[in-house]
Amino acid sequence: MNTLEPVRAAAPVWQGVINAYRAWMPSVTDHMSIVTLHEGNTPLIRADHISGLTDCDVWLKVEGTNPTGSFKDRGMTVAVSKAVEAGADMIVCASTGNTSASAAAYAARAGIKAVVLVPKGDITLGKLAQAVRYGAEIVEVAGTFDDCLRIARELADEHPVALVNSVNDHRLAGQQTVAFEIVDALGDAPDLHCLPVGGAGNITALWRGYTAYERAERASHRPRIWGFQAAGAAPLVLGHTVEAPETVATAIRIGDPASRDGALAARDESGGQITSVSDEQILAAYRLVARHEGIFVEPASAVGIAGLLTEHAAGRVPPAQRIVITVTGNGLKDPDASMLDGYDPVETSTVTTAVARALNLA
Ligand code: F0G
């Protein structure tokens, strides 16, 4: 028998977003047990290079440092805790990859089963590897993400499985905490917040968080919200669904956003906009943020940066704004994207002087 007392930490340990912000989540009750991987508390890092390019004060909220490598964990802790409270022993989600990794991890943590529906052949290696290792039941659907979401909803309607896509309001309750952390760190809301938009749960939750904090007078104002979609998957820009969405940013290859209304409300109530960027612009931002800020993100996560730089080039970004950009997921999720450019190693023998010569040091 293990009789060891848990070691008491010398400093308070971050216990996850529910523990930090439960007062803002009415559905979380004191007696519920919390399924957490200590998500949240992600770094807000000044982007010196991008600030210089835009004459603004630009900060990156680096969500790739969450336990499964994306912002999805903020909402998953709430959704899975609530599912367990309700007695579920199986959760289901549709995903372009990150939601499935997160659902699989939190299900493993809770000791329940996760079923993840993904578009066959369209999710990145890192994300698939996560779902496999956490032990999810993986269903590869011969269709798009939008097909997967329809099936997941129908399964949850007709069978005893809990749907944990962000149509589940508990997900949004958790995801809004990103806005709380930003205001708590900066002392007030920024002027402008840029982020990628796919199914649009994240932009909906972000706006909800800023709104809650402003109402409680934790912030003096709410930022304008600029959402960006990939040009080949831009239903909110075009104003209609896209049957066959296509973009290098596979995470946001979505033609029919479930949280469309929330996205349009965030845009309109904030005096913001939702526009699109090309795959070339996405990949340029993806390279830039790694090379010049030291932050490796997946292509979809560079979309907010691509958008800001595009708007700046068009003369539409006033100087001296304080801007936060959510970079939503870790670059290791998509190793193939990084290798698209190839690489050029220095090849040498095992002799140090030969290495020095190859490096032009000698
Ligand atoms: N960035 C990343 C890395 C994502 O994985 C997603 C969505 C988004 C941005 C867009 O967020 O959908 O709330 O507008 N990924 C979902 C998934 C669809 O299944 O992992 P959104």
CSV table of C-alpha atoms and ligand atoms in Angstrom, one decimal:
chain,number,residue,atom,x,y,z
A,1,MET,CA,0.0,0.0,0.0
A,2,ASN,CA,1.2,3.5,-0.8
A,3,THR,CA,1.3,5.5,2.4
A,4,LEU,CA,3.1,8.5,1.0
A,5,GLU,CA,1.5,11.8,1.6
A,6,PRO,CA,1.4,14.0,-1.6
A,7,VAL,CA,4.4,16.4,-1.5
A,8,ARG,CA,3.3,19.9,-0.7
A,9,ALA,CA,4.4,22.3,-3.5
A,10,ALA,CA,6.6,25.2,-2.4
A,11,ALA,CA,4.6,27.6,-4.6
A,12,PRO,CA,0.9,27.4,-5.5
A,13,VAL,CA,0.5,25.1,-8.5
A,14,TRP,CA,-1.8,26.1,-11.4
A,15,GLN,CA,-4.8,23.7,-11.2
A,16,GLY,CA,-6.4,24.3,-14.6
A,17,VAL,CA,-9.0,26.8,-15.9
A,18,ILE,CA,-12.0,25.5,-13.9
A,19,ASN,CA,-10.1,26.0,-10.6
A,20,ALA,CA,-8.9,29.4,-11.7
A,21,TYR,CA,-12.1,30.8,-13.1
A,22,ARG,CA,-15.0,28.7,-11.7
A,23,ALA,CA,-16.9,31.8,-10.6
A,24,TRP,CA,-17.4,32.6,-14.3
A,25,MET,CA,-18.8,29.1,-15.0
A,26,PRO,CA,-22.2,28.7,-13.4
A,27,SER,CA,-22.6,25.2,-14.6
A,28,VAL,CA,-19.6,24.1,-12.6
A,29,THR,CA,-20.8,23.2,-9.1
A,30,ASP,CA,-18.7,22.7,-5.9
A,31,HIS,CA,-19.5,19.0,-5.5
A,32,MET,CA,-18.6,18.0,-9.0
A,33,SER,CA,-15.3,16.2,-9.6
A,34,ILE,CA,-13.1,18.0,-12.1
A,35,VAL,CA,-11.3,16.3,-14.9
A,36,THR,CA,-8.3,18.4,-15.6
A,37,LEU,CA,-4.8,18.2,-17.1
A,38,HIS,CA,-4.0,21.7,-15.6
A,39,GLU,CA,-4.8,23.4,-19.0
A,40,GLY,CA,-4.6,27.1,-19.4
A,41,ASN,CA,-2.1,29.6,-18.0
A,42,THR,CA,-0.5,29.8,-21.4
A,43,PRO,CA,2.3,32.3,-22.2
A,44,LEU,CA,1.4,35.7,-23.5
A,45,ILE,CA,4.5,36.6,-25.4
A,46,ARG,CA,5.4,40.0,-26.9
A,47,ALA,CA,6.0,39.6,-30.6
A,48,ASP,CA,8.9,42.0,-31.1
A,49,HIS,CA,9.4,41.3,-34.8
A,50,ILE,CA,5.7,41.6,-35.7
A,51,SER,CA,5.3,44.7,-33.5
A,52,GLY,CA,8.1,46.3,-35.5
A,53,LEU,CA,6.6,45.3,-38.8
A,54,THR,CA,3.2,46.8,-37.9
A,55,ASP,CA,4.2,49.8,-35.6
A,56,CYS,CA,1.9,48.2,-33.0
A,57,ASP,CA,2.3,46.5,-29.7
A,58,VAL,CA,1.6,42.9,-30.7
A,59,TRP,CA,1.3,39.9,-28.3
A,60,LEU,CA,0.9,36.2,-29.0
A,61,LYS,CA,-1.3,34.1,-26.8
A,62,VAL,CA,0.5,30.7,-27.3
A,63,GLU,CA,-2.2,28.1,-26.9
A,64,GLY,CA,0.1,25.3,-28.2
A,65,THR,CA,1.5,25.0,-24.7
A,66,ASN,CA,-1.7,23.5,-23.4
A,67,PRO,CA,-1.5,19.8,-22.4
A,68,THR,CA,-2.5,18.4,-25.7
A,69,GLY,CA,-1.0,21.2,-27.7
A,70,SER,CA,-4.0,23.3,-28.6
A,71,PHE,CA,-6.6,25.7,-27.1
A,72,LYS,CA,-9.2,22.9,-27.2
A,73,ASP,CA,-8.2,21.7,-23.7
A,74,ARG,CA,-9.7,24.8,-22.1
A,75,GLY,CA,-13.2,23.7,-23.1
A,76,MET,CA,-12.6,20.0,-22.9
A,77,THR,CA,-12.0,20.1,-19.1
A,78,VAL,CA,-15.5,21.5,-18.6
A,79,ALA,CA,-17.3,19.4,-21.2
A,80,VAL,CA,-15.8,16.1,-20.0
A,81,SER,CA,-16.3,17.0,-16.3
A,82,LYS,CA,-19.9,17.7,-17.0
A,83,ALA,CA,-20.3,14.5,-19.1
A,84,VAL,CA,-18.9,12.5,-16.2
A,85,GLU,CA,-21.1,14.2,-13.7
A,86,ALA,CA,-24.1,13.3,-15.9
A,87,GLY,CA,-23.0,9.7,-15.8
A,88,ALA,CA,-21.7,9.4,-19.4
A,89,ASP,CA,-19.2,6.6,-20.0
A,90,MET,CA,-18.6,7.6,-23.7
A,91,ILE,CA,-18.0,10.9,-25.4
A,92,VAL,CA,-18.1,11.6,-29.1
A,93,CYS,CA,-16.8,14.4,-31.3
A,94,ALA,CA,-16.1,15.3,-34.9
A,95,SER,CA,-12.7,16.8,-35.5
A,96,THR,CA,-10.1,18.1,-37.9
A,97,GLY,CA,-7.7,16.7,-35.3
A,98,ASN,CA,-7.2,18.9,-32.3
A,99,THR,CA,-10.6,18.4,-30.7
A,100,SER,CA,-10.1,14.7,-31.1
A,101,ALA,CA,-6.7,14.8,-29.5
A,102,SER,CA,-8.1,16.8,-26.6
A,103,ALA,CA,-11.3,14.7,-26.2
A,104,ALA,CA,-9.2,11.5,-26.3
A,105,ALA,CA,-6.8,12.8,-23.6
A,106,TYR,CA,-9.5,14.0,-21.2
A,107,ALA,CA,-11.5,10.8,-21.7
A,108,ALA,CA,-8.4,8.8,-20.8
A,109,ARG,CA,-7.9,11.0,-17.7
A,110,ALA,CA,-11.6,10.4,-16.7
A,111,GLY,CA,-11.5,6.6,-17.4
A,112,ILE,CA,-14.2,6.8,-20.1
A,113,LYS,CA,-14.3,6.1,-23.8
A,114,ALA,CA,-13.8,8.6,-26.6
A,115,VAL,CA,-15.1,8.1,-30.1
A,116,VAL,CA,-13.6,10.6,-32.6
A,117,LEU,CA,-14.9,11.1,-36.1
A,118,VAL,CA,-12.3,12.5,-38.5
A,119,PRO,CA,-12.2,13.1,-42.3
A,120,LYS,CA,-10.2,10.3,-43.7
A,121,GLY,CA,-6.7,11.3,-44.9
A,122,ASP,CA,-7.2,14.9,-43.8
A,123,ILE,CA,-5.8,15.0,-40.3
A,124,THR,CA,-2.2,15.6,-39.5
A,125,LEU,CA,0.2,13.0,-38.3
A,126,GLY,CA,0.8,14.6,-34.9
A,127,LYS,CA,-2.9,14.8,-34.1
A,128,LEU,CA,-3.6,11.2,-35.3
A,129,ALA,CA,-0.7,10.0,-33.2
A,130,GLN,CA,-2.2,11.6,-30.1
A,131,ALA,CA,-5.7,10.1,-30.6
A,132,VAL,CA,-4.1,6.6,-31.2
A,133,ARG,CA,-1.9,6.8,-28.1
A,134,TYR,CA,-4.6,8.2,-25.7
A,135,GLY,CA,-6.7,5.2,-26.8
A,136,ALA,CA,-9.6,6.8,-28.6
A,137,GLU,CA,-11.9,4.8,-31.0
A,138,ILE,CA,-11.0,6.4,-34.3
A,139,VAL,CA,-13.7,6.6,-37.0
A,140,GLU,CA,-12.4,7.7,-40.4
A,141,VAL,CA,-15.2,9.1,-42.4
A,142,ALA,CA,-15.1,9.3,-46.2
A,143,GLY,CA,-16.2,12.9,-46.2
A,144,THR,CA,-15.4,16.3,-44.8
A,145,PHE,CA,-15.4,17.6,-41.2
A,146,ASP,CA,-18.9,18.9,-41.8
A,147,ASP,CA,-20.1,15.3,-42.5
A,148,CYS,CA,-18.3,14.1,-39.3
A,149,LEU,CA,-20.1,16.8,-37.3
A,150,ARG,CA,-23.5,15.8,-38.7
A,151,ILE,CA,-22.9,12.2,-37.8
A,152,ALA,CA,-21.6,13.0,-34.3
A,153,ARG,CA,-24.7,15.0,-33.6
A,154,GLU,CA,-27.0,12.3,-34.9
A,155,LEU,CA,-25.1,9.7,-32.8
A,156,ALA,CA,-25.5,11.8,-29.7
A,157,ASP,CA,-29.2,12.4,-30.4
A,158,GLU,CA,-30.0,8.7,-30.8
A,159,HIS,CA,-27.6,7.0,-28.4
A,160,PRO,CA,-26.2,7.4,-24.9
A,161,VAL,CA,-23.0,9.3,-25.8
A,162,ALA,CA,-22.1,12.9,-24.9
A,163,LEU,CA,-21.3,15.2,-27.7
A,164,VAL,CA,-18.2,17.3,-26.9
A,165,ASN,CA,-17.9,19.5,-30.0
A,166,SER,CA,-18.2,23.2,-29.3
A,167,VAL,CA,-21.9,23.1,-30.0
A,168,ASN,CA,-21.7,21.9,-26.4
A,169,ASP,CA,-22.0,25.1,-24.3
A,170,HIS,CA,-19.7,23.7,-21.6
A,171,ARG,CA,-16.9,23.9,-24.2
A,172,LEU,CA,-17.5,27.6,-24.7
A,173,ALA,CA,-17.6,28.2,-21.0
A,174,GLY,CA,-14.1,26.8,-20.7
A,175,GLN,CA,-12.7,28.4,-23.9
A,176,GLN,CA,-13.7,31.9,-22.8
A,177,THR,CA,-11.0,31.8,-20.1
A,178,VAL,CA,-8.4,32.8,-22.7
A,179,ALA,CA,-9.9,36.3,-22.7
A,180,PHE,CA,-9.7,36.3,-18.9
A,181,GLU,CA,-6.1,35.4,-18.9
A,182,ILE,CA,-5.2,38.1,-21.4
A,183,VAL,CA,-7.0,40.8,-19.5
A,184,ASP,CA,-5.5,39.6,-16.2
A,185,ALA,CA,-2.0,39.7,-17.8
A,186,LEU,CA,-2.3,43.0,-19.6
A,187,GLY,CA,-4.3,44.8,-17.0
A,188,ASP,CA,-7.0,45.6,-19.5
A,189,ALA,CA,-8.4,44.4,-22.8
A,190,PRO,CA,-6.3,45.0,-25.9
A,191,ASP,CA,-7.6,47.3,-28.7
A,192,LEU,CA,-7.8,44.5,-31.3
A,193,HIS,CA,-7.8,40.7,-31.1
A,194,CYS,CA,-7.0,38.6,-34.2
A,195,LEU,CA,-7.6,34.8,-34.5
A,196,PRO,CA,-8.3,32.0,-37.0
A,197,VAL,CA,-11.9,31.0,-37.5
A,198,GLY,CA,-13.1,27.5,-38.5
A,199,GLY,CA,-16.2,26.1,-36.8
A,200,ALA,CA,-16.2,29.5,-35.0
A,201,GLY,CA,-16.6,28.2,-31.4
A,202,ASN,CA,-13.4,29.9,-30.4
A,203,ILE,CA,-14.3,33.4,-31.7
A,204,THR,CA,-17.7,32.9,-30.0
A,205,ALA,CA,-16.1,32.0,-26.7
A,206,LEU,CA,-13.5,34.7,-26.9
A,207,TRP,CA,-16.2,37.4,-27.3
A,208,ARG,CA,-18.2,35.9,-24.4
A,209,GLY,CA,-15.1,36.1,-22.2
A,210,TYR,CA,-14.3,39.7,-23.0
A,211,THR,CA,-18.0,40.6,-22.6
A,212,ALA,CA,-18.2,39.0,-19.2
A,213,TYR,CA,-15.0,40.8,-18.0
A,214,GLU,CA,-16.2,44.1,-19.2
A,215,ARG,CA,-19.6,43.7,-17.5
A,216,ALA,CA,-17.8,42.9,-14.3
A,217,GLU,CA,-15.6,46.0,-14.8
A,218,ARG,CA,-12.5,43.9,-15.0
A,219,ALA,CA,-11.8,45.6,-18.3
A,220,SER,CA,-12.6,49.1,-19.4
A,221,HIS,CA,-13.7,48.0,-22.9
A,222,ARG,CA,-13.9,45.1,-25.3
A,223,PRO,CA,-11.5,44.7,-28.2
A,224,ARG,CA,-12.4,44.8,-31.9
A,225,ILE,CA,-12.4,41.2,-33.1
A,226,TRP,CA,-10.8,40.4,-36.4
A,227,GLY,CA,-11.4,36.8,-37.5
A,228,PHE,CA,-9.7,35.2,-40.4
A,229,GLN,CA,-10.6,32.2,-42.5
A,230,ALA,CA,-8.6,30.4,-45.2
A,231,ALA,CA,-9.6,31.6,-48.6
A,232,GLY,CA,-10.6,28.0,-49.7
A,233,ALA,CA,-12.7,27.5,-46.6
A,234,ALA,CA,-14.3,30.9,-46.0
A,235,PRO,CA,-18.0,30.4,-45.6
A,236,LEU,CA,-18.4,33.4,-43.2
A,237,VAL,CA,-16.7,35.7,-45.7
A,238,LEU,CA,-18.6,34.4,-48.7
A,239,GLY,CA,-21.9,34.3,-46.8
A,240,HIS,CA,-22.7,30.7,-47.8
A,241,THR,CA,-21.5,27.2,-47.0
A,242,VAL,CA,-18.6,25.7,-48.9
A,243,GLU,CA,-19.2,22.2,-50.1
A,244,ALA,CA,-15.6,21.1,-50.6
A,245,PRO,CA,-13.4,23.3,-48.4
A,246,GLU,CA,-9.7,23.2,-49.2
A,247,THR,CA,-6.7,24.7,-47.5
A,248,VAL,CA,-3.2,23.9,-46.2
A,249,ALA,CA,-4.5,24.8,-42.8
A,250,THR,CA,-6.3,21.5,-42.3
A,251,ALA,CA,-7.5,22.4,-38.8
A,252,ILE,CA,-9.9,25.0,-40.3
A,253,ARG,CA,-10.9,23.1,-43.4
A,254,ILE,CA,-14.6,23.6,-42.5
A,255,GLY,CA,-17.4,24.6,-44.9
A,256,ASP,CA,-20.3,25.0,-42.6
A,257,PRO,CA,-19.4,26.6,-39.2
A,258,ALA,CA,-21.6,25.4,-36.4
A,259,SER,CA,-21.1,28.6,-34.4
A,260,ARG,CA,-21.9,30.9,-37.3
A,261,ASP,CA,-24.2,33.2,-35.3
A,262,GLY,CA,-21.7,33.6,-32.5
A,263,ALA,CA,-19.0,34.6,-35.0
A,264,LEU,CA,-21.2,37.1,-36.7
A,265,ALA,CA,-22.2,38.6,-33.3
A,266,ALA,CA,-18.6,38.9,-32.3
A,267,ARG,CA,-17.8,40.6,-35.5
A,268,ASP,CA,-20.7,43.0,-35.5
A,269,GLU,CA,-20.9,43.9,-31.8
A,270,SER,CA,-17.1,44.5,-31.6
A,271,GLY,CA,-17.0,46.6,-34.8
A,272,GLY,CA,-14.7,44.0,-36.2
A,273,GLN,CA,-14.5,42.0,-39.4
A,274,ILE,CA,-14.1,38.4,-40.7
A,275,THR,CA,-12.0,38.3,-43.9
A,276,SER,CA,-9.8,35.6,-45.6
A,277,VAL,CA,-6.2,35.0,-46.3
A,278,SER,CA,-4.6,32.8,-49.0
A,279,ASP,CA,-2.6,29.6,-48.3
A,280,GLU,CA,0.5,31.5,-49.4
A,281,GLN,CA,-0.1,34.2,-46.9
A,282,ILE,CA,-0.8,31.5,-44.2
A,283,LEU,CA,2.5,29.7,-45.0
A,284,ALA,CA,4.5,32.9,-45.0
A,285,ALA,CA,3.2,33.8,-41.5
A,286,TYR,CA,3.8,30.2,-40.4
A,287,ARG,CA,7.5,30.6,-41.4
A,288,LEU,CA,7.8,34.1,-40.0
A,289,VAL,CA,6.6,33.4,-36.5
A,290,ALA,CA,8.9,30.4,-36.1
A,291,ARG,CA,11.9,32.1,-37.7
A,292,HIS,CA,11.5,35.6,-36.1
A,293,GLU,CA,9.6,35.0,-32.9
A,294,GLY,CA,10.9,31.5,-32.0
A,295,ILE,CA,7.3,30.2,-31.8
A,296,PHE,CA,6.5,27.0,-33.8
A,297,VAL,CA,2.8,26.8,-34.6
A,298,GLU,CA,0.7,24.7,-36.9
A,299,PRO,CA,-0.4,26.4,-40.2
A,300,ALA,CA,-4.0,27.2,-39.0
A,301,SER,CA,-2.5,28.8,-36.0
A,302,ALA,CA,-0.6,31.3,-38.1
A,303,VAL,CA,-3.8,32.6,-39.8
A,304,GLY,CA,-4.3,35.4,-37.3
A,305,ILE,CA,-0.8,36.6,-38.0
A,306,ALA,CA,-1.3,36.3,-41.7
A,307,GLY,CA,-4.5,38.3,-41.4
A,308,LEU,CA,-2.9,41.1,-39.4
A,309,LEU,CA,0.0,41.4,-41.8
A,310,THR,CA,-2.3,41.4,-44.8
A,311,GLU,CA,-4.5,44.2,-43.3
A,312,HIS,CA,-1.3,46.1,-42.3
A,313,ALA,CA,0.0,45.9,-45.9
A,314,ALA,CA,-3.4,47.3,-47.1
A,315,GLY,CA,-3.0,50.3,-44.7
A,316,ARG,CA,-5.9,49.2,-42.5
A,317,VAL,CA,-4.1,48.9,-39.2
A,318,PRO,CA,-3.8,52.2,-37.3
A,319,PRO,CA,-0.4,52.5,-35.5
A,320,ALA,CA,0.2,52.1,-31.8
A,321,GLN,CA,-2.6,49.6,-31.3
A,322,ARG,CA,-2.3,47.0,-28.6
A,323,ILE,CA,-3.0,43.7,-30.4
A,324,VAL,CA,-3.4,40.2,-29.2
A,325,ILE,CA,-3.2,37.3,-31.7
A,326,THR,CA,-4.3,33.8,-30.6
A,327,VAL,CA,-1.9,31.2,-32.0
A,328,THR,CA,-4.0,28.2,-31.5
A,329,GLY,CA,-1.9,25.0,-31.8
A,330,ASN,CA,1.6,23.6,-31.6
A,331,GLY,CA,3.7,23.2,-34.7
A,332,LEU,CA,4.6,19.6,-33.8
A,333,LYS,CA,1.0,18.7,-34.6
A,334,ASP,CA,1.9,18.9,-38.3
A,335,PRO,CA,5.4,17.8,-39.0
A,336,ASP,CA,4.7,17.4,-42.8
A,337,ALA,CA,3.9,21.1,-43.1
A,338,SER,CA,7.3,22.0,-41.8
A,339,MET,CA,9.0,19.7,-44.3
A,340,LEU,CA,7.2,21.2,-47.3
A,341,ASP,CA,10.1,23.6,-47.7
A,342,GLY,CA,12.7,20.8,-47.6
A,343,TYR,CA,15.9,21.4,-45.6
A,344,ASP,CA,19.5,21.6,-46.4
A,345,PRO,CA,21.7,19.9,-43.8
A,346,VAL,CA,25.5,20.2,-43.7
A,347,GLU,CA,26.7,16.7,-44.2
A,348,THR,CA,30.2,15.7,-42.9
A,349,SER,CA,32.3,12.9,-41.7
A,350,THR,CA,32.9,12.3,-37.9
A,351,VAL,CA,36.0,14.5,-37.9
A,352,THR,CA,35.6,17.8,-36.0
A,353,THR,CA,37.9,19.7,-38.3
A,354,ALA,CA,35.8,18.6,-41.2
A,355,VAL,CA,32.7,19.9,-39.5
A,356,ALA,CA,34.4,23.2,-38.8
A,357,ARG,CA,35.4,23.5,-42.5
A,358,ALA,CA,31.9,22.6,-43.6
A,359,LEU,CA,30.6,25.4,-41.4
A,360,ASN,CA,33.2,27.8,-42.8
A,361,LEU,CA,34.7,28.2,-39.4
A,362,ALA,CA,38.1,27.1,-40.5
B,1,F0G,N1,-6.8,26.7,-34.9
B,1,F0G,C1,-6.7,25.4,-34.7
B,1,F0G,C2,-5.3,24.8,-34.5
B,1,F0G,C3,-7.8,24.5,-34.7
B,1,F0G,O1,-7.6,23.2,-34.5
B,1,F0G,C4,-9.1,25.0,-34.9
B,1,F0G,C5,-10.3,24.2,-34.9
B,1,F0G,C6,-9.2,26.4,-35.1
B,1,F0G,C7,-8.1,27.2,-35.1
B,1,F0G,C8,-10.5,27.1,-35.3
B,1,F0G,O2,-11.3,27.1,-34.1
B,1,F0G,O3,-13.2,25.9,-35.0
B,1,F0G,O4,-13.4,27.2,-32.9
B,1,F0G,O5,-13.2,28.4,-35.1
B,1,F0G,N2,-10.2,22.9,-34.8
B,1,F0G,C9,-11.4,22.0,-34.7
B,1,F0G,C10,-10.9,20.6,-34.4
B,1,F0G,C11,-12.4,22.2,-35.8
B,1,F0G,O6,-11.7,19.7,-34.8
B,1,F0G,O7,-9.9,20.4,-33.9
B,1,F0G,P1,-12.9,27.2,-34.3
